mmCIF file of C-alpha atoms and ligand atoms in Angstrom:
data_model
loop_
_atom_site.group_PDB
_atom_site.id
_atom_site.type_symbol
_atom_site.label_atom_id
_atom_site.label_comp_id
_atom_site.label_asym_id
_atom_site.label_seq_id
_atom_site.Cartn_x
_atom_site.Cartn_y
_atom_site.Cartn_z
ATOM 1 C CA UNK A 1 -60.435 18.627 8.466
ATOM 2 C CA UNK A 2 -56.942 17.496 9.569
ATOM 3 C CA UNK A 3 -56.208 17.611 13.498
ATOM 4 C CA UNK A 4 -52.489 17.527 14.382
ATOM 5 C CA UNK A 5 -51.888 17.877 18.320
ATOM 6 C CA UNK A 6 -48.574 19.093 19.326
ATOM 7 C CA UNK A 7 -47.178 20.531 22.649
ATOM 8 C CA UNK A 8 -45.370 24.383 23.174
ATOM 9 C CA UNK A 9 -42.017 24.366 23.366
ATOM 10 C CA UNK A 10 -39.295 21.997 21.748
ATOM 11 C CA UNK A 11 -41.303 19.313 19.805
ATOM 12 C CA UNK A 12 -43.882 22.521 18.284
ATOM 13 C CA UNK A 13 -41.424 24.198 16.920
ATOM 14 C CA UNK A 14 -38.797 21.429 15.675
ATOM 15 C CA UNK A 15 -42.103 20.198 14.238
ATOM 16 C CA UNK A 16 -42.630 23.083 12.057
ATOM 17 C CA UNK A 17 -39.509 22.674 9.668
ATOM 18 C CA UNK A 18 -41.587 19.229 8.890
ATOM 19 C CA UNK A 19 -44.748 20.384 8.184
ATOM 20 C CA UNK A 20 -43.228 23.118 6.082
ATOM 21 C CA UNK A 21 -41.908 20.471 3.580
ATOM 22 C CA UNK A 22 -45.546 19.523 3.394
ATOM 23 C CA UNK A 23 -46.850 23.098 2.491
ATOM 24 C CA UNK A 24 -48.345 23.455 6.398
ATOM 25 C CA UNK A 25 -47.315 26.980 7.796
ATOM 26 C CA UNK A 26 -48.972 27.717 11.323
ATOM 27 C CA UNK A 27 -50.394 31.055 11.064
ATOM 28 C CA UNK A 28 -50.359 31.890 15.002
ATOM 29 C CA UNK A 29 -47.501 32.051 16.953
ATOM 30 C CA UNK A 30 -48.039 29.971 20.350
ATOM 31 C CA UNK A 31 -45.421 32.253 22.474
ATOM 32 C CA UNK A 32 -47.740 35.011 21.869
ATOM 33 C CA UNK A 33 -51.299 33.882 21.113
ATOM 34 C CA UNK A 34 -53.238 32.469 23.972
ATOM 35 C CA UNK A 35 -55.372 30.575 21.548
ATOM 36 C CA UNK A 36 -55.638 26.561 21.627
ATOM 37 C CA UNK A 37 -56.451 26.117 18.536
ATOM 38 C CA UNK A 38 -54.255 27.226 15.441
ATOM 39 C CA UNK A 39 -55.233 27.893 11.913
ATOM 40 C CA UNK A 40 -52.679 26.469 9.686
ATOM 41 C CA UNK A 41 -52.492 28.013 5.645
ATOM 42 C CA UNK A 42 -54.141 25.031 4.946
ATOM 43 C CA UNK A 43 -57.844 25.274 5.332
ATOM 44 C CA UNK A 44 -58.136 21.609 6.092
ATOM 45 C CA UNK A 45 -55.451 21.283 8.381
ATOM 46 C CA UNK A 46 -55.272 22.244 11.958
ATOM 47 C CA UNK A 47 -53.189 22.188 15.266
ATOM 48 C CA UNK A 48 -54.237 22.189 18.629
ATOM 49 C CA UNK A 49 -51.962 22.658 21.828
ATOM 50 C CA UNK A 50 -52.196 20.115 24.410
ATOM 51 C CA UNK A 51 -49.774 19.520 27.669
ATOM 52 C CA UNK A 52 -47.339 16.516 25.536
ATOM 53 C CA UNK A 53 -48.613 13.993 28.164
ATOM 54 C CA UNK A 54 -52.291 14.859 26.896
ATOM 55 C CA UNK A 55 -51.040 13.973 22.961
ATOM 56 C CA UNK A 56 -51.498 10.384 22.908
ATOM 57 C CA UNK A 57 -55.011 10.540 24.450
ATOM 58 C CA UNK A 58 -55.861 13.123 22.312
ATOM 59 C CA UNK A 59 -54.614 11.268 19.429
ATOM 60 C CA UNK A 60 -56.336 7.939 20.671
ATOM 61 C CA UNK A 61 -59.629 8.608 21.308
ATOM 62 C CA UNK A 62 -59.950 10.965 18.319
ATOM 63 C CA UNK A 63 -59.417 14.369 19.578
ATOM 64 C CA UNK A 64 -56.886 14.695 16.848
ATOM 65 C CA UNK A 65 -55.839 12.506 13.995
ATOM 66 C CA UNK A 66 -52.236 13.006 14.191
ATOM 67 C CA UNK A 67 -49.845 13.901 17.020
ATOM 68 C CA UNK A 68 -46.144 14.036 17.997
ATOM 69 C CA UNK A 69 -45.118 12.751 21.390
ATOM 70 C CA UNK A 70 -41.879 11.716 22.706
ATOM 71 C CA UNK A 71 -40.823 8.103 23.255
ATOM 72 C CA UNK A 72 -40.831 8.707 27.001
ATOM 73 C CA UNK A 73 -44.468 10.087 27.101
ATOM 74 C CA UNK A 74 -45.671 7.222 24.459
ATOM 75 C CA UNK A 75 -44.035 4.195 26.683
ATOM 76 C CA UNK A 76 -45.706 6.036 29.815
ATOM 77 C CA UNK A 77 -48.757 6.405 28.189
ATOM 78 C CA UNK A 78 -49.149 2.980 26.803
ATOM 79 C CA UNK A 79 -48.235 1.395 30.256
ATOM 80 C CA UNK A 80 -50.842 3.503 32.040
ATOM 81 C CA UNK A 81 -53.759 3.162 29.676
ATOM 82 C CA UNK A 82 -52.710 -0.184 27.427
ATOM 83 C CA UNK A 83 -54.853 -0.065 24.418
ATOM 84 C CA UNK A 84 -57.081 1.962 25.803
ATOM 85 C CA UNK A 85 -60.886 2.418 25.795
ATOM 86 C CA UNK A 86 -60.733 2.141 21.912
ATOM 87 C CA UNK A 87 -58.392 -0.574 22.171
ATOM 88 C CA UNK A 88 -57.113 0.742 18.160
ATOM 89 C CA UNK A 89 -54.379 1.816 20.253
ATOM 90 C CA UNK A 90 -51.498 4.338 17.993
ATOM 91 C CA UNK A 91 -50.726 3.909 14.900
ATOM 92 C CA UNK A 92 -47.002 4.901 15.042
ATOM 93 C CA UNK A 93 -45.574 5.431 11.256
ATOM 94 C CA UNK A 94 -42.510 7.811 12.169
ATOM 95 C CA UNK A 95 -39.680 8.363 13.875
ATOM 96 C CA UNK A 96 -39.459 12.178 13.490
ATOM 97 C CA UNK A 97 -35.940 12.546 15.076
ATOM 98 C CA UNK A 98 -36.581 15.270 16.859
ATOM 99 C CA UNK A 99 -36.539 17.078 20.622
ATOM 100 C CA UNK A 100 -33.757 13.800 21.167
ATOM 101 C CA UNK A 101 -32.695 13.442 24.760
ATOM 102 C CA UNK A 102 -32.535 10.564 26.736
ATOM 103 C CA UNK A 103 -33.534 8.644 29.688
ATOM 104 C CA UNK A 104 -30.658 8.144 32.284
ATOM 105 C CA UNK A 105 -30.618 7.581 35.921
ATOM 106 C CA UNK A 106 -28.461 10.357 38.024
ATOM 107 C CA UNK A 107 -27.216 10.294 41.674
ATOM 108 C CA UNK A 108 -26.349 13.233 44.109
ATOM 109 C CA UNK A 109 -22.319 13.850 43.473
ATOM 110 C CA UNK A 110 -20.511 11.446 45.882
ATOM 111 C CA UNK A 111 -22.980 9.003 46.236
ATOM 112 C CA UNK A 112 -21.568 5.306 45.234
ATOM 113 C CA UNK A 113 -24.824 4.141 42.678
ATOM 114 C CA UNK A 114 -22.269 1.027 41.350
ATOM 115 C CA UNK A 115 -21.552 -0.083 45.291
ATOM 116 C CA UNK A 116 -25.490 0.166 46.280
ATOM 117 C CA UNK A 117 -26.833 -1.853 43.292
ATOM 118 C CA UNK A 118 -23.517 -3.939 43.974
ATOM 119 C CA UNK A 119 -24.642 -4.813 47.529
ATOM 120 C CA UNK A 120 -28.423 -5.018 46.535
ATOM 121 C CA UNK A 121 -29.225 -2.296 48.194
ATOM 122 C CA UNK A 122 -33.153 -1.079 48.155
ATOM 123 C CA UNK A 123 -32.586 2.534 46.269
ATOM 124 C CA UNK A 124 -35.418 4.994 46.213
ATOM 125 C CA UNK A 125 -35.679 6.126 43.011
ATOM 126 C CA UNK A 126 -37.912 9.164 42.266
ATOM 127 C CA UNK A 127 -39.522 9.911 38.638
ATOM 128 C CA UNK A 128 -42.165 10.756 36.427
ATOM 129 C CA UNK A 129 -40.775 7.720 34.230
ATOM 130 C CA UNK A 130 -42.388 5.137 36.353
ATOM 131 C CA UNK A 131 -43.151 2.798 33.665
ATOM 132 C CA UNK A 132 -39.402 2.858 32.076
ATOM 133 C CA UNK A 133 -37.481 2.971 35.508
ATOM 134 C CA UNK A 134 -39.426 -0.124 37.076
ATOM 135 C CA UNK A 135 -38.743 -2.427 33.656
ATOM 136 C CA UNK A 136 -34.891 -0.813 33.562
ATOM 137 C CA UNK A 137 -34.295 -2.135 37.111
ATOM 138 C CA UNK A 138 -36.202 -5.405 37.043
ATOM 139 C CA UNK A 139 -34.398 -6.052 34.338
ATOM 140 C CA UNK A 140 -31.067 -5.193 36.148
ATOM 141 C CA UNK A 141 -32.593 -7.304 39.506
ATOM 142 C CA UNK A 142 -32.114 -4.050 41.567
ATOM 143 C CA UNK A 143 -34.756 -3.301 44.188
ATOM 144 C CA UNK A 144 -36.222 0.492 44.097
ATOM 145 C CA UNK A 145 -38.994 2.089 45.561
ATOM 146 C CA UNK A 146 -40.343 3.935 43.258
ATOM 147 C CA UNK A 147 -41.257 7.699 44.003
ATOM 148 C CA UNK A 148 -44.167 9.776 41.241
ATOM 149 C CA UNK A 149 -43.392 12.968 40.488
ATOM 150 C CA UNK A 150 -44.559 15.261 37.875
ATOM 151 C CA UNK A 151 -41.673 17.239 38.134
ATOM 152 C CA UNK A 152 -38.526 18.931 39.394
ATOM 153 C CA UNK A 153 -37.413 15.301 39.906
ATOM 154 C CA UNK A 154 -33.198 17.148 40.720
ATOM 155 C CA UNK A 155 -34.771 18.414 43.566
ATOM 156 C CA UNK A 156 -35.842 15.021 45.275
ATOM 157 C CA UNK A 157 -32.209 13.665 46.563
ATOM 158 C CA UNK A 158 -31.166 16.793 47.520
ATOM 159 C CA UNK A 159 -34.164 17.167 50.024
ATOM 160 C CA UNK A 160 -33.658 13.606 51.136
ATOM 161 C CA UNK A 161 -36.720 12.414 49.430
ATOM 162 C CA UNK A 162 -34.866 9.606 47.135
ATOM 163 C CA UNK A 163 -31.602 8.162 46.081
ATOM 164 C CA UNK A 164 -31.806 8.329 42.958
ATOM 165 C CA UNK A 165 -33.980 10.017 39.838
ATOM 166 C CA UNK A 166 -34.689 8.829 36.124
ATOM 167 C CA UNK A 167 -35.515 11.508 34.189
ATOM 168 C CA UNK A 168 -34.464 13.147 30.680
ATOM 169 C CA UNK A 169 -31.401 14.437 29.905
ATOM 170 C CA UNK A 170 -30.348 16.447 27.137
ATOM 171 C CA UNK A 171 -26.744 18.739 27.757
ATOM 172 C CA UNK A 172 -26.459 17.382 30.828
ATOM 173 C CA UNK A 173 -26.395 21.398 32.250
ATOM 174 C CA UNK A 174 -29.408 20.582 34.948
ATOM 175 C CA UNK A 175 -27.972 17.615 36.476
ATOM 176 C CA UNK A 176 -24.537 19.933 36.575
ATOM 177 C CA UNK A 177 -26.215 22.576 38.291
ATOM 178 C CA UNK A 178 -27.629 20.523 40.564
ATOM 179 C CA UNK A 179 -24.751 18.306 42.044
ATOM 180 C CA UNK A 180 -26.134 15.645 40.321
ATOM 181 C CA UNK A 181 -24.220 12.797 37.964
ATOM 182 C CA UNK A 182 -25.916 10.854 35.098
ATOM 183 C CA UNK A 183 -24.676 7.019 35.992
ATOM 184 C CA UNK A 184 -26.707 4.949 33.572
ATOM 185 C CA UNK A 185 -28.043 5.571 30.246
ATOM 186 C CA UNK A 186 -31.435 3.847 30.144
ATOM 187 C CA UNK A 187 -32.593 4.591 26.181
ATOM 188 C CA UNK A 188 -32.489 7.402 23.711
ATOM 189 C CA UNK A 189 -35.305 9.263 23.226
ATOM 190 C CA UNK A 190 -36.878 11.028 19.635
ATOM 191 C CA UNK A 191 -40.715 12.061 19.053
ATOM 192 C CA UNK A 192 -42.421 9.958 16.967
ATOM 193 C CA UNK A 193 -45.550 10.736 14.680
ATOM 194 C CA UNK A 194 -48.439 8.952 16.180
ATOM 195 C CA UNK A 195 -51.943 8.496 13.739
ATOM 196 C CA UNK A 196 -55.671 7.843 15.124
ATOM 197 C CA UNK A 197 -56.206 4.339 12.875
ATOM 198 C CA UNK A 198 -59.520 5.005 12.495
ATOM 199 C CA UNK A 199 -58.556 8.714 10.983
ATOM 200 C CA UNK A 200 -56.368 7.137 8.873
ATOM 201 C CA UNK A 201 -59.044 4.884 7.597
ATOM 202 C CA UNK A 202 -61.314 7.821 6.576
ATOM 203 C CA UNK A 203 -58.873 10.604 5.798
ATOM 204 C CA UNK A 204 -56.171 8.254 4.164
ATOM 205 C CA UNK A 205 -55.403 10.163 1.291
ATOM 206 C CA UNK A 206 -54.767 13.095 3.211
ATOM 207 C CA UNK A 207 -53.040 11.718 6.069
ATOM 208 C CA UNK A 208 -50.547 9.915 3.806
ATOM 209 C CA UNK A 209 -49.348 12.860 1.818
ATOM 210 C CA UNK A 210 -48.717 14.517 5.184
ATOM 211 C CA UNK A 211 -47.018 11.378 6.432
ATOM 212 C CA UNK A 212 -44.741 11.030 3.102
ATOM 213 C CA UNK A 213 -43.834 14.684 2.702
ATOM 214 C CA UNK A 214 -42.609 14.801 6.792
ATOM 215 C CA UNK A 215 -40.099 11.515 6.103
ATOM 216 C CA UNK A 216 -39.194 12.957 3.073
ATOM 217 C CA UNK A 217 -38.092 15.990 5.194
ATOM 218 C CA UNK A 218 -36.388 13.660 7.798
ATOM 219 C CA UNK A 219 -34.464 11.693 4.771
ATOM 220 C CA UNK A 220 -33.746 15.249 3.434
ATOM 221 C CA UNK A 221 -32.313 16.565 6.838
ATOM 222 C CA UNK A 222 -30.353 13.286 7.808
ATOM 223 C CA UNK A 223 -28.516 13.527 4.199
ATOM 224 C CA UNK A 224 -27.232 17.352 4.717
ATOM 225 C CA UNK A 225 -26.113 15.968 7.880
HETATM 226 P P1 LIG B 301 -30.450 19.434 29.995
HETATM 227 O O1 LIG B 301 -30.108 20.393 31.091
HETATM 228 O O2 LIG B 301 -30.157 19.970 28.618
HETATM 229 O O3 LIG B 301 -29.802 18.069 30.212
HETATM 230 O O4 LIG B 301 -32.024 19.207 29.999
HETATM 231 C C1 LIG B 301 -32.614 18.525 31.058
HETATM 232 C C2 LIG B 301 -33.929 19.117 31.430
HETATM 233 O O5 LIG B 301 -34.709 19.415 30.298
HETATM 234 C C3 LIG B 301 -34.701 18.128 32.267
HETATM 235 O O6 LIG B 301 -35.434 18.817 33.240
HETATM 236 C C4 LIG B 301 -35.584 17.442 31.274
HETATM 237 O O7 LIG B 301 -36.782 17.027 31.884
HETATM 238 C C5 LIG B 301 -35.781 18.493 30.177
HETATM 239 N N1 LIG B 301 -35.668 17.915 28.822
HETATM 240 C C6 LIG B 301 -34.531 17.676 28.141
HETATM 241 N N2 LIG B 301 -34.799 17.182 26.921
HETATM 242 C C7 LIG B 301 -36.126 17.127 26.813
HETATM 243 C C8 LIG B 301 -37.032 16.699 25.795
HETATM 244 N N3 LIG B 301 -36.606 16.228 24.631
HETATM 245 N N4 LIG B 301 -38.343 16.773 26.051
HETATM 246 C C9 LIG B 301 -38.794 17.243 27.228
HETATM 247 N N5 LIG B 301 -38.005 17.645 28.238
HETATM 248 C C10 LIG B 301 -36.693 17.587 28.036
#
């Protein structure tokens, strides 16, 4: 049995085009089933739902064997748990090109970002990127606080709470709508295909036909482009 973890929304269903192209059709719809774990019309493959912050750790202890997370969440993840408790880490063998966003930092309209970091300023800086905003601005030599959130992070300069947020930004239409401006880009974000290695190990055979025939779909998709 093949376990692929994905998460609702965005990355589960802009991963479907790619498992199509390896003969993988999920039979359940996610919207509408309340079930966790999904047959596939393979009898040896199978998906289960996790939260997308939950598919690395799923992936690395063996949960699943396969798994597609976003940049963001695998940078997070790896400066949280390092190798973890397996300490195989993620075998990472595709970029899948998909749910693409980025990771930018965004100030309240009006607010002079280039004059603060100009005068060193301390800037609190709220997130759920903790990992990515502390190396982007000890890199830059700017001094933040840094502020967890798990989400809503628009919401914490217009209460007061920070500064400044890093979070992802696709259209750009939430900062809008929010009074809030994207001043610096920090990286581009795609979800990558992450393996188990010791799945790969044992199910090899398998694992690479599903792992050729999903970059064959990416090459594919990238040439109609
Ligand atoms: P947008 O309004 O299109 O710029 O989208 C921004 C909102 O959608 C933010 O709340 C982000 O956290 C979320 N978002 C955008 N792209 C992604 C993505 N690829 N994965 C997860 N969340 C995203």
């Amino acid at each position: 049995m093949i376990t692929l973890a994905l998460s609702k929304g965005r990355i589960f269903d802009e991963t479907l085009p790619l498992l199509a192209r390896a003969g993988i059709e999920v039979a359940e719809d996610p919207n509408t089933s309340r079930k966790l774990i999904l047959a596939t019309n393979q009898p040896d493959v199978r998906v289960v739902l996790v939260r997308a912050t939950d598919v690395p750790t799923y992936v690395e202890y063996g949960g699943a064997d396969l798994g597609v997370a976003g940049l963001d969440t695998l940078i997070e993840h790896t400066a949280q748990w390092g190798l973890g408790l397996t300490g195989g880490g993620l075998y990472r063998p595709l970029d899948l090109g998909i749910a693409r966003c980025r990771v930018s930092v965004a100030v309240p309209e009006g607010f002079d970002y280039r004059a603060a970091v100009r005068q060193g300023s301390r800037l609190r800086v709220a997130t759920k990127y903790t990992a990515i905003a502390r190396d982007f601005f000890a890199e830059k030599g700017v001094h933040v606080d840094l502020i967890k959130l798990y989400g809503s992070m628009e919401l914490a300069p217009l209460t007061g709470l920070a500064d400044a947020i890093v979070d992802l930004v696709s259209t750009g239409n939430t900062l809008k709508a929010n009074h809030l401006v994207e001043v610096e880009r920090i990286m581009d974000i795609s979800s990558r295909l992450v393996v188990n290695p010791a799945a790969l190990k044992l199910k090899r055979e398998r694992i690479r036909l599903l792992i050729d025939a999903m970059a064959a779909a990416i090459s594919e998709r990238e040439c109609q482009a």
